[in-house]
Coordinates of C-alpha atoms and ligand atoms in Angstrom, one line a residue:
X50 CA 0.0 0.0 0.0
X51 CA 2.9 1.9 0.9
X52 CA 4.8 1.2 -1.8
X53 CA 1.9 1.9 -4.3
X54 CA 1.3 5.4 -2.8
X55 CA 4.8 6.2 -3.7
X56 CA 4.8 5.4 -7.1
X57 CA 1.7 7.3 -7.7
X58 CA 3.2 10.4 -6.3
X59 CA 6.2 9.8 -8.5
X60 CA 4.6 9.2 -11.1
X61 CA 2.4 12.9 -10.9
X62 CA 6.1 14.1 -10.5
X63 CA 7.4 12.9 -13.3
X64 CA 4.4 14.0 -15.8
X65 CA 5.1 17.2 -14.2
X66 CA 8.6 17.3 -14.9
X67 CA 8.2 16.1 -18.9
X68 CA 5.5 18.7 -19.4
X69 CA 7.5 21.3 -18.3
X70 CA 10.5 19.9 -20.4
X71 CA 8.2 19.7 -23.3
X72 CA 6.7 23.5 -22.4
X73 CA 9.8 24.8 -22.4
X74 CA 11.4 23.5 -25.6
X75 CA 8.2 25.0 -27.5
X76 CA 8.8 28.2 -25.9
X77 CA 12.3 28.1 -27.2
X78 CA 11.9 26.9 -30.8
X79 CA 9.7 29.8 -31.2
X80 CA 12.0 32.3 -29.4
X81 CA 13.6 35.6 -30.5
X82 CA 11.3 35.6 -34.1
X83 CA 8.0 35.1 -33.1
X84 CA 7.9 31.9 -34.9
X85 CA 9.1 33.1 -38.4
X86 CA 12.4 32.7 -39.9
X87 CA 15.3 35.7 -39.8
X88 CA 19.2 35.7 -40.7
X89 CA 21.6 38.2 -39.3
X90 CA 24.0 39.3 -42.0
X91 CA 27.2 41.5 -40.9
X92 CA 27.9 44.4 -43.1
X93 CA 29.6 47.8 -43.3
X94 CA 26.9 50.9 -43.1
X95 CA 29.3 53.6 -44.1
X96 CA 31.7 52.1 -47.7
X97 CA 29.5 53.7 -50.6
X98 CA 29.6 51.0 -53.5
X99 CA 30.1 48.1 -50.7
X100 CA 27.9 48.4 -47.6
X101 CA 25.9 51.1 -47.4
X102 CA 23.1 52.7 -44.9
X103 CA 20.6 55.0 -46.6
X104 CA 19.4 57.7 -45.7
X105 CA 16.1 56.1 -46.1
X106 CA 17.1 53.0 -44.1
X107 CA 17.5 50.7 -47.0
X108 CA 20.8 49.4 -47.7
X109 CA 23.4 49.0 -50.8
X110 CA 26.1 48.3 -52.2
X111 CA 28.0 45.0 -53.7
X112 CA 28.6 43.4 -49.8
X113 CA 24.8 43.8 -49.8
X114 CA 24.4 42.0 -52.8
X115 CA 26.2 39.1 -52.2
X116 CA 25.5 39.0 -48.9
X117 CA 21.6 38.7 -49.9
X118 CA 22.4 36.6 -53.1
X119 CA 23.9 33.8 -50.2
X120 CA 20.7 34.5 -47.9
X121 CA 18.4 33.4 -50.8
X122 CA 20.2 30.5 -51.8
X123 CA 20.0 29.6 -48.2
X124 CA 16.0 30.2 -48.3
X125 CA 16.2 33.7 -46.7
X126 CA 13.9 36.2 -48.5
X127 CA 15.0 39.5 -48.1
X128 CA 12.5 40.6 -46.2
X129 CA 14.1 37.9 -43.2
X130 CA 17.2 39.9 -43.3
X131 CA 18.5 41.8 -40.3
X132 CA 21.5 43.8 -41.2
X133 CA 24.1 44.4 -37.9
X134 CA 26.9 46.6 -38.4
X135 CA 30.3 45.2 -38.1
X136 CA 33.2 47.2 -38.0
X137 CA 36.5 46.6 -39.5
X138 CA 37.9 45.5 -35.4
X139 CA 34.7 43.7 -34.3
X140 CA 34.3 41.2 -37.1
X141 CA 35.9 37.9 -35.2
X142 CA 34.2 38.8 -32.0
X143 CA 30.9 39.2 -33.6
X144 CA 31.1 35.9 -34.9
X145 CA 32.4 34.1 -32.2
X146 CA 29.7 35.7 -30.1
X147 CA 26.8 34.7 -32.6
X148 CA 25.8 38.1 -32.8
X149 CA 25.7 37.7 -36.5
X150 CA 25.2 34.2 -39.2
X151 CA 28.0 35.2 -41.4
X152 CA 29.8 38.2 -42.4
X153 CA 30.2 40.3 -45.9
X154 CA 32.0 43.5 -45.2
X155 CA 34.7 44.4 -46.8
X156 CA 37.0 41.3 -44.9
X157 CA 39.9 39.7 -46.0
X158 CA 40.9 36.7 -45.8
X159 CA 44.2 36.4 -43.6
X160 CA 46.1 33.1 -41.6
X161 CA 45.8 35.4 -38.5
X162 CA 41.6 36.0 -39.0
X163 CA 41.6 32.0 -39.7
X164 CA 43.2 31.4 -36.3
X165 CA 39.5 32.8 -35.0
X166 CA 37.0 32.6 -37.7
X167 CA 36.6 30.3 -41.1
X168 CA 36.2 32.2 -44.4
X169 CA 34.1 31.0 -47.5
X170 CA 35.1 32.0 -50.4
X171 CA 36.8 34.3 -51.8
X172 CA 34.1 36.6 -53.5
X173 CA 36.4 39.7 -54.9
X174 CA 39.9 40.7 -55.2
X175 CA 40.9 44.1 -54.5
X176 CA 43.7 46.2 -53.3
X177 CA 44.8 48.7 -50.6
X178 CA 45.6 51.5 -52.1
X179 CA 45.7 55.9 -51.1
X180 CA 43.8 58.5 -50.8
X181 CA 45.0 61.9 -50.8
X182 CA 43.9 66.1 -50.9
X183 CA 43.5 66.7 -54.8
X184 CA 46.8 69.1 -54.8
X185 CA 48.7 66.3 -52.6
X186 CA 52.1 64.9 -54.2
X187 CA 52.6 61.7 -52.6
X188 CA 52.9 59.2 -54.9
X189 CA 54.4 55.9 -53.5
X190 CA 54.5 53.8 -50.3
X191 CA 57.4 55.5 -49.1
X192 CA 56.5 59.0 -49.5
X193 CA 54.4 58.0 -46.8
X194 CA 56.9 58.2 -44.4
X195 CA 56.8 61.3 -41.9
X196 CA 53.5 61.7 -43.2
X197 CA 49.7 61.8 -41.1
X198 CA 48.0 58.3 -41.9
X199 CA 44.9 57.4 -41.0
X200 CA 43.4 53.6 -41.2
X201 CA 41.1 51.8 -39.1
X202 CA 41.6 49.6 -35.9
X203 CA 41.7 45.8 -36.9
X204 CA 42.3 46.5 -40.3
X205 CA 44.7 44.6 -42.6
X206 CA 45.6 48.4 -44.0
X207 CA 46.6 49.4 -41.2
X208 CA 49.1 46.3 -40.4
X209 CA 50.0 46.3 -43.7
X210 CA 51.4 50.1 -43.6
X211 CA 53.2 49.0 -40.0
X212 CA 54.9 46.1 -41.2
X213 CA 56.0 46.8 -44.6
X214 CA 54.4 49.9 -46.8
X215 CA 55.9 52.7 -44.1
X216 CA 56.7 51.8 -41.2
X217 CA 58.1 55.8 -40.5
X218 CA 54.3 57.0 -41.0
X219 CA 52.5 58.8 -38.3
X220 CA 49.2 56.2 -38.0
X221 CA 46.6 57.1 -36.8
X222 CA 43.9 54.7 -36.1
X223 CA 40.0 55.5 -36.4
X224 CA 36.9 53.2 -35.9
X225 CA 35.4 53.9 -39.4
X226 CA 36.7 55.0 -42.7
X227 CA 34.8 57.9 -43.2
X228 CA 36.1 59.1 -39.9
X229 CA 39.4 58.9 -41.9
X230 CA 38.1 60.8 -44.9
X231 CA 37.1 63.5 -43.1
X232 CA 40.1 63.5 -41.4
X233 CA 41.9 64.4 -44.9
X234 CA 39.5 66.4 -45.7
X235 CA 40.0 68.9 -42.9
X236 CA 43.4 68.2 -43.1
X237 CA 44.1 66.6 -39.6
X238 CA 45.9 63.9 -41.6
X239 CA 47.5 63.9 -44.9
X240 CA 46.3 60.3 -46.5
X241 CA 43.4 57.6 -46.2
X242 CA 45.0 53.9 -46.6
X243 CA 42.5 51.2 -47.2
X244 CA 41.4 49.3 -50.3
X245 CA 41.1 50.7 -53.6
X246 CA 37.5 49.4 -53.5
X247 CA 36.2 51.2 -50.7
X248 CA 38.2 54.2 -51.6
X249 CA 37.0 54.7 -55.2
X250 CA 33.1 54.5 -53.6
X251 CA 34.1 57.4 -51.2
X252 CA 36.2 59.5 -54.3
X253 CA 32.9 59.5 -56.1
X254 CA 30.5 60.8 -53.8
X255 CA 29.3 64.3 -55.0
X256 CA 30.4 65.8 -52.1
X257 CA 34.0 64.6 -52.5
X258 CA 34.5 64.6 -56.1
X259 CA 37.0 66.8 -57.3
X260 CA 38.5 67.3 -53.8
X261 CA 40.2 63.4 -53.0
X262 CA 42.1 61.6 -55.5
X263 CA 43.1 57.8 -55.2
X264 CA 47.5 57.1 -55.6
X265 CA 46.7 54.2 -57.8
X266 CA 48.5 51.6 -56.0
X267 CA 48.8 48.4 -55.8
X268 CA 50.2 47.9 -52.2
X269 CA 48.3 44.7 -51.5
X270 CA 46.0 41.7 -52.4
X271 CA 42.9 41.8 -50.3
X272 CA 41.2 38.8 -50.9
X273 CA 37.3 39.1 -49.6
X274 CA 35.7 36.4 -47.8
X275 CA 32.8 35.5 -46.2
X276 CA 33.0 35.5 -42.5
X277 CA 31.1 32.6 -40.5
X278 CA 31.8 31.4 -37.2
X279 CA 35.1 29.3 -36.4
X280 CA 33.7 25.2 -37.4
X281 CA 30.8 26.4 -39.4
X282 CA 31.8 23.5 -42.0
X283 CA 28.0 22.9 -43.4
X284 CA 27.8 26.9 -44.1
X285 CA 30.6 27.4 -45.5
X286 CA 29.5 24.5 -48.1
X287 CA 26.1 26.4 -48.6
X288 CA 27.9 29.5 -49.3
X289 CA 30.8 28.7 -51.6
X290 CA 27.7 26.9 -53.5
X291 CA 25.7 30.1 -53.6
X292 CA 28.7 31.9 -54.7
X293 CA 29.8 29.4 -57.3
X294 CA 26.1 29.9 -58.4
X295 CA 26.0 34.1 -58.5
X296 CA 29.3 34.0 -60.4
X297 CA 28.0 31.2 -63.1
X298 CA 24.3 32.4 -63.6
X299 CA 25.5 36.1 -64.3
X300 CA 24.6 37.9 -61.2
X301 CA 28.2 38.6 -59.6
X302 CA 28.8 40.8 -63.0
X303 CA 25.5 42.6 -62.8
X304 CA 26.2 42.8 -58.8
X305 CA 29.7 44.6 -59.4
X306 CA 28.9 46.5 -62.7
X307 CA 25.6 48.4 -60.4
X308 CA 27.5 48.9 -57.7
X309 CA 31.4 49.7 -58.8
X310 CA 30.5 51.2 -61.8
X311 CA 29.4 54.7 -61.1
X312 CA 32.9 54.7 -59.0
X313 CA 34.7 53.7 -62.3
X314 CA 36.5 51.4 -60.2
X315 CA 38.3 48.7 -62.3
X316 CA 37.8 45.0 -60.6
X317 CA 39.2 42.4 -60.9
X318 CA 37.4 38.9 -62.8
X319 CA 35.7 36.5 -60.0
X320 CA 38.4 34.7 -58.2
X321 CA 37.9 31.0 -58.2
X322 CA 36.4 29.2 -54.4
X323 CA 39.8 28.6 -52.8
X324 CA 42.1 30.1 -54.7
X325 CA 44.0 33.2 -52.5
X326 CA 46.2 35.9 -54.3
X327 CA 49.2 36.2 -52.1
Ligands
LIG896 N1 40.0 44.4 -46.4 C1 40.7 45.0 -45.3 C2 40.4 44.3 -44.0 O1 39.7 43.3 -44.0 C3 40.4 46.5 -45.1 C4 38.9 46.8 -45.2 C5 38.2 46.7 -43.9 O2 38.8 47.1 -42.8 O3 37.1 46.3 -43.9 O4 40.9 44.6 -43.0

């Protein structure tokens, strides 16, 4: 009688117990979306021509594009997409903190970044180049030297100038790149080093035109890749399929025409999945 009592009681217990597992696990299937399916996408909100915030909240640029070519592959409308800014020093810790589902912005592909993160890809080729006042007469790495030169914190420019380009420069190291521009623009430092990419989408803008000028170096290969968290092997499948796919079916060509076009920035052909320029 005893005994029977006791197993009843556990019994109770234990329904208890598994409907309060099962509860809980609905609760957290359904949690953070109400119940409908979103991807957070890391980009850059102030590179004109890469990854761009509007003033109407929309968002552009060839990042962007790929970015949302991948989500769609991946059976994200864009409609699901949540863009997160990601600047050039936050990009590993984003990732390894899940803030994001993969990263398009602007980020090369390095051993030192692979220590952290994995990379798919590589999408584009570009390379770090200068930008200067209009009436400016440096014209080479070296010239550099002794000079004001602004990059941005956790950049590969801004390593790049330290350990080889000039190591006598005065860097000075901003959060953004447009922090930078108008940096030589009022004249509190004498050049911009970043990619050629980036920097042709800022020499265009009307309000710049005529007033920056790019060196026209090649000081670097930058080869962009598609951030995803460190492991991610199954992603990084998805996404060097979805780029494979944007390159064969025409859409990378229209993607960097649209975007690096009105910059009259000359790009390089689609590098093959894999395949780093040293
Ligand atoms: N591509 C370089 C890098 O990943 C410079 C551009 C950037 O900072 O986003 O560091």
């Amino acid at each position: 009688m005893k005994l029977r009592k006791f197993t009843a009681v556990t019994a109770v217990a234990l329904t208890l117990t598994l409907s309060v597992t099962a509860c809980s696990k609905k609760k957290d299937d359904n949690s953070g979306s109400g119940g409908s399916k979103k991807i957070t996408i890391g980009i850059k909100f102030d590179q004109p021509g890469l990854g761009l915030k509007e003033p109407d909240g929309s968002f552009s640029g060839f990042d962007v594009d790929v970015a949302t070519y991948i989500a769609k592959q991946l059976g994200y409308s864009t409609k699901d997409i949540e863009w997160k800014e990601t600047p050039s020093a936050d990009r590993e810790n984003a990732l390894a903190r899940g803030d994001v589902d993969y990263i398009v912005a602007s980020y090369s592909i390095t051993p030192e970044r692979e220590q952290k993160v994995d990379f798919a890809g590589p999408y584009a080729l570009v390379h770090q180049d200068l930008l200067v006042r209009k009436d400016e007469k440096i014209t080479k790495g070296t010239d550099l030297n002794g000079k004001k030169l602004c990059s941005v914190t956790g950049s590969t420019s801004a390593q790049n100038v330290k350990d080889e380009i000039a190591p006598k420069a005065q860097l000075k190291n901003y959060g953004t790149y447009s922090e930078c521009l108008d940096g030589v623009l009022s004249g509190a430092v004498d050049a911009l080093t970043t990619d050629d990419s980036i920097l042709a989408g800022y020499a265009a803008q009307d309000n710049y035109k005529g007033k920056v000028k790019l060196a026209g170096l090649k000081l670097s290969n930058e080869n962009y890749g598609v951030g995803i968290k460190k492991g991610a092997t199954k992603l990084k499948g998805q996404i060097n399929d979805a780029l494979e796919k944007m390159v064969s079916d025409g859409s990378w060509e229209k993607a960097v025409k649209a975007n690096f076009g009105p910059a009259n920035y000359k790009y390089e052909p689609a590098p093959k999945i894999g395949h780093i320029v040293k």
